[in-house]
CSV table of C-alpha atoms in Angstrom, one decimal:
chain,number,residue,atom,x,y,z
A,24,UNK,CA,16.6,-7.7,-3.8
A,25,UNK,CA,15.5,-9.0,-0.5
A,26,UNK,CA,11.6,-9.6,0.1
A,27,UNK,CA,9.8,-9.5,3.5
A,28,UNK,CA,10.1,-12.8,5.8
A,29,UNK,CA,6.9,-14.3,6.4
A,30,UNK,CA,7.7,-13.7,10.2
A,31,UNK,CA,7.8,-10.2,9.3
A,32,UNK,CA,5.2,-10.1,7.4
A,33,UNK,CA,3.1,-12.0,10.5
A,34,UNK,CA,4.7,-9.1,13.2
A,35,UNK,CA,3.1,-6.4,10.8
A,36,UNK,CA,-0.5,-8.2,10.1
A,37,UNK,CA,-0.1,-8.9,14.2
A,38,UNK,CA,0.6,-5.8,14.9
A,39,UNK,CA,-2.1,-4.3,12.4
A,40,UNK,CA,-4.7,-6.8,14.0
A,41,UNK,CA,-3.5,-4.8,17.6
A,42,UNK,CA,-4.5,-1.5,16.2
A,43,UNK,CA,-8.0,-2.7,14.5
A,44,UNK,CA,-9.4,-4.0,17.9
A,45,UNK,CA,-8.4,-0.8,20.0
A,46,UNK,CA,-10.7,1.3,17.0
A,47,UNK,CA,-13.4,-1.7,17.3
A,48,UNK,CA,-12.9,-2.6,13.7
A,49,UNK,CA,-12.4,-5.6,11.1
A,50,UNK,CA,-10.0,-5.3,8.7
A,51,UNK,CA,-7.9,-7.2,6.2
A,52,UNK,CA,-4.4,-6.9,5.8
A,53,UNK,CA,-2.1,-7.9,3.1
A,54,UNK,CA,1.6,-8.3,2.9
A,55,UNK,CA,3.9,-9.0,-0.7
A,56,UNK,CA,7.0,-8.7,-1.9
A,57,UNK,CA,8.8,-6.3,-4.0
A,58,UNK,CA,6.9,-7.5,-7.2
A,59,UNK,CA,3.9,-7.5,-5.7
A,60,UNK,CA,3.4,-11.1,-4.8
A,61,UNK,CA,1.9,-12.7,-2.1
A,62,UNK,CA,3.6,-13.4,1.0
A,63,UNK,CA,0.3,-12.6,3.5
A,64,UNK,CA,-3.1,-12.0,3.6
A,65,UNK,CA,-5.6,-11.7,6.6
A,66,UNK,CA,-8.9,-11.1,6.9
A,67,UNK,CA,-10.2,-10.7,10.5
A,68,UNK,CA,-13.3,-12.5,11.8
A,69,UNK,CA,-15.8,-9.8,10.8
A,70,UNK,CA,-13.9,-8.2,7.9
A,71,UNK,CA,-16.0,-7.2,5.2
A,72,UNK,CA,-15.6,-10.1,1.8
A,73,UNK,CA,-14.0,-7.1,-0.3
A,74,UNK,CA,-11.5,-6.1,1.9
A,75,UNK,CA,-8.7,-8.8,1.8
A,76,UNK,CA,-8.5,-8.0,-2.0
A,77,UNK,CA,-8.7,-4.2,-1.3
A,78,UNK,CA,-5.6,-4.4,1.0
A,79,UNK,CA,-3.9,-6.6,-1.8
A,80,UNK,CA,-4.5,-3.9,-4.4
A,81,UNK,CA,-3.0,-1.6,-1.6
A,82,UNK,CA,-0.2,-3.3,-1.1
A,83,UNK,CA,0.3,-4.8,-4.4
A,84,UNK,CA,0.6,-0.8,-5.4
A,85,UNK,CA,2.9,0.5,-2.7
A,86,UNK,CA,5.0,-2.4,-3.8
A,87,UNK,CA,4.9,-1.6,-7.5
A,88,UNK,CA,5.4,2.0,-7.4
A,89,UNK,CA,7.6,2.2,-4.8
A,90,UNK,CA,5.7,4.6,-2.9
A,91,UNK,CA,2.8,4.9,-0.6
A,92,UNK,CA,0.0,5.1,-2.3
A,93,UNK,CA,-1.4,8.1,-0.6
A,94,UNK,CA,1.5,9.8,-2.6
A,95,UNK,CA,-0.3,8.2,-6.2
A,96,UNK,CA,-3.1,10.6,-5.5
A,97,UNK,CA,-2.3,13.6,-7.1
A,98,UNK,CA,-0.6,11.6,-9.9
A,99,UNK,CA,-4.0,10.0,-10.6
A,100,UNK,CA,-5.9,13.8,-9.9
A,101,UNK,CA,-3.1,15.4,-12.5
A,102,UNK,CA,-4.0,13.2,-15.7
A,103,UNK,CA,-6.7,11.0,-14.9
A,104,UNK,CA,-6.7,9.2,-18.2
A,105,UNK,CA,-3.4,7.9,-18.3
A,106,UNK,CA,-3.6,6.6,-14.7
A,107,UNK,CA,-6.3,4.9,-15.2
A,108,UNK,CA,-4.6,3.2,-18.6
A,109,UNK,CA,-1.8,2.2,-16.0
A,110,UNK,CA,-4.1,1.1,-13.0
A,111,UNK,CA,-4.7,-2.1,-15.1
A,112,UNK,CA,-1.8,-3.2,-16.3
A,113,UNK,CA,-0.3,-5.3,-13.3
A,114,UNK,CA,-1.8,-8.5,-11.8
A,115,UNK,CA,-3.7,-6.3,-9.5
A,116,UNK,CA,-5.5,-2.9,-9.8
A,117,UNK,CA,-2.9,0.1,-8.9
A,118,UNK,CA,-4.9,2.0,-6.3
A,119,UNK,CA,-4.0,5.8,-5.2
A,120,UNK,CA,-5.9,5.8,-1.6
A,121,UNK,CA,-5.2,5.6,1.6
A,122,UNK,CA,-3.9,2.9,3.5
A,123,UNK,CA,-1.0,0.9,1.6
A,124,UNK,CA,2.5,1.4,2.4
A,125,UNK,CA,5.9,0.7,0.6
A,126,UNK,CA,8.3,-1.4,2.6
A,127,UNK,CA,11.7,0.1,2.2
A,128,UNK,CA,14.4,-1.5,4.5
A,129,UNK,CA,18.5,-0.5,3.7
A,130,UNK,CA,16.9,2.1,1.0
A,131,UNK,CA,15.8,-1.0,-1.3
A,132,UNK,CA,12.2,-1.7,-1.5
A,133,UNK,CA,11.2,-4.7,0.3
A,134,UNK,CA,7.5,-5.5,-0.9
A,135,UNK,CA,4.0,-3.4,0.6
A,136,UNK,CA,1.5,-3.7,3.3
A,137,UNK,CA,-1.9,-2.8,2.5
A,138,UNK,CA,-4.9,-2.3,5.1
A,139,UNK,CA,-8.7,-2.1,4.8
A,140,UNK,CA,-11.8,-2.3,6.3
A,141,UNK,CA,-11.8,1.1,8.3
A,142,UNK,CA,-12.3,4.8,7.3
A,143,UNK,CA,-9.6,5.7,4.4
A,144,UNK,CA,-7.6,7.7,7.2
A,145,UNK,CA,-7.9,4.7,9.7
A,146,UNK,CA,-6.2,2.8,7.1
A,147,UNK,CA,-3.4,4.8,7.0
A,148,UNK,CA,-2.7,5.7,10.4
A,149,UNK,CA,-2.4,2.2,10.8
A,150,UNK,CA,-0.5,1.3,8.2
A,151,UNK,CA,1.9,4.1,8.8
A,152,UNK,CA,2.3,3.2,12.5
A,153,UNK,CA,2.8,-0.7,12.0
A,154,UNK,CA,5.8,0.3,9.4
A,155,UNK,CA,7.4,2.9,11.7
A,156,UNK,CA,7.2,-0.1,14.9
A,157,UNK,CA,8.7,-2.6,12.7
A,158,UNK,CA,11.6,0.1,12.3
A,159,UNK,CA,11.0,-0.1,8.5
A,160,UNK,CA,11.7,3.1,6.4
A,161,UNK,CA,9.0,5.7,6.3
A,162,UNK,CA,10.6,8.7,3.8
A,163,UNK,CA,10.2,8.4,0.3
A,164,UNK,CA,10.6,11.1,-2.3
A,165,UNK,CA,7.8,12.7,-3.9
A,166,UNK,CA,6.3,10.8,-6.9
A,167,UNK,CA,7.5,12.6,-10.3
A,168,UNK,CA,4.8,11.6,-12.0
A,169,UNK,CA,2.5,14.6,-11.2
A,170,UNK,CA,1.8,16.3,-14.5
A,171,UNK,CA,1.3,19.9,-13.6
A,172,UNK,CA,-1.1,22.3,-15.4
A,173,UNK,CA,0.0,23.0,-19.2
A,174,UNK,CA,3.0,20.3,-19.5
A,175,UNK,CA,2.6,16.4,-21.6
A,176,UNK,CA,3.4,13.3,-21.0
A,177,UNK,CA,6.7,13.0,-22.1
């Protein structure tokens, strides 16, 4: 497994800190690898004090699951209880919001990007569009964990 260079891990905060000023906002942005360690963190001038380890829990989950975390949700909605169990088992909380992305490059995962400080759908546009510029891969299959109505864990 490869993990994200720290210059491309600067290109996507940059380019994240681009987006934040054109909405008039302060956010954080956090950058690891494919385990979900650190290779960036920034927190803009202004940036609320939460928000740095908000966008590591974002991207720390992306990372870990291998998906976007927007695509966690209805795991999380569909059995509650047992998310919640897993949530808290890695170094970092798993998080199923908007606004951290999985770093795919080749098909393998690369590490995550996670954003905060805006509106939960500012998050994610702009994590989504600093992916897509940095010509990382943006389609990911949809999470199997969803338990639908009736069926157990198995």
């Amino acid at each position: 497994m490869t993990a994200p260079s720290l210059a491309l891990a600067t290109r996507l905060i940059e380019d994240a800190r681009k987006h934040a000023t054109e909405l008039g906002k302060a956010l954080s942005v956090a950058v690891v690898d494919y385990g979900g360690f650190v290779v960036a963190v920034e927190r803009m001038d202004g940036a609320r004090p939460m928000t740095p380890s908000i966008a590591l829990s974002k991207a720390y989950s992306a990372a870990v699951m291998q998906r976007p975390t927007v695509m966690l949700k209805g795991w999380s909605d569909s059995d509650p209880v047992f998310f919640s169990q897993v949530a808290r088992l890695g170094q970092h909380p798993i998080v199923a919001t908007k606004g951290g992305y999985t770093l795919k490059q080749d098909g393998q995962i690369i590490g995550g990007i996670g954003v905060s400080g805006g509106s939960p759908d500012e998050d994610e546009d702009i994590v989504k569009a600093v992916v897509a510029a940095a010509g990382l891969e943006t389609d990911f299959a949809e999470w199997a964990g969803v338990r639908k109505e009736g069926e157990g864990r198995g």
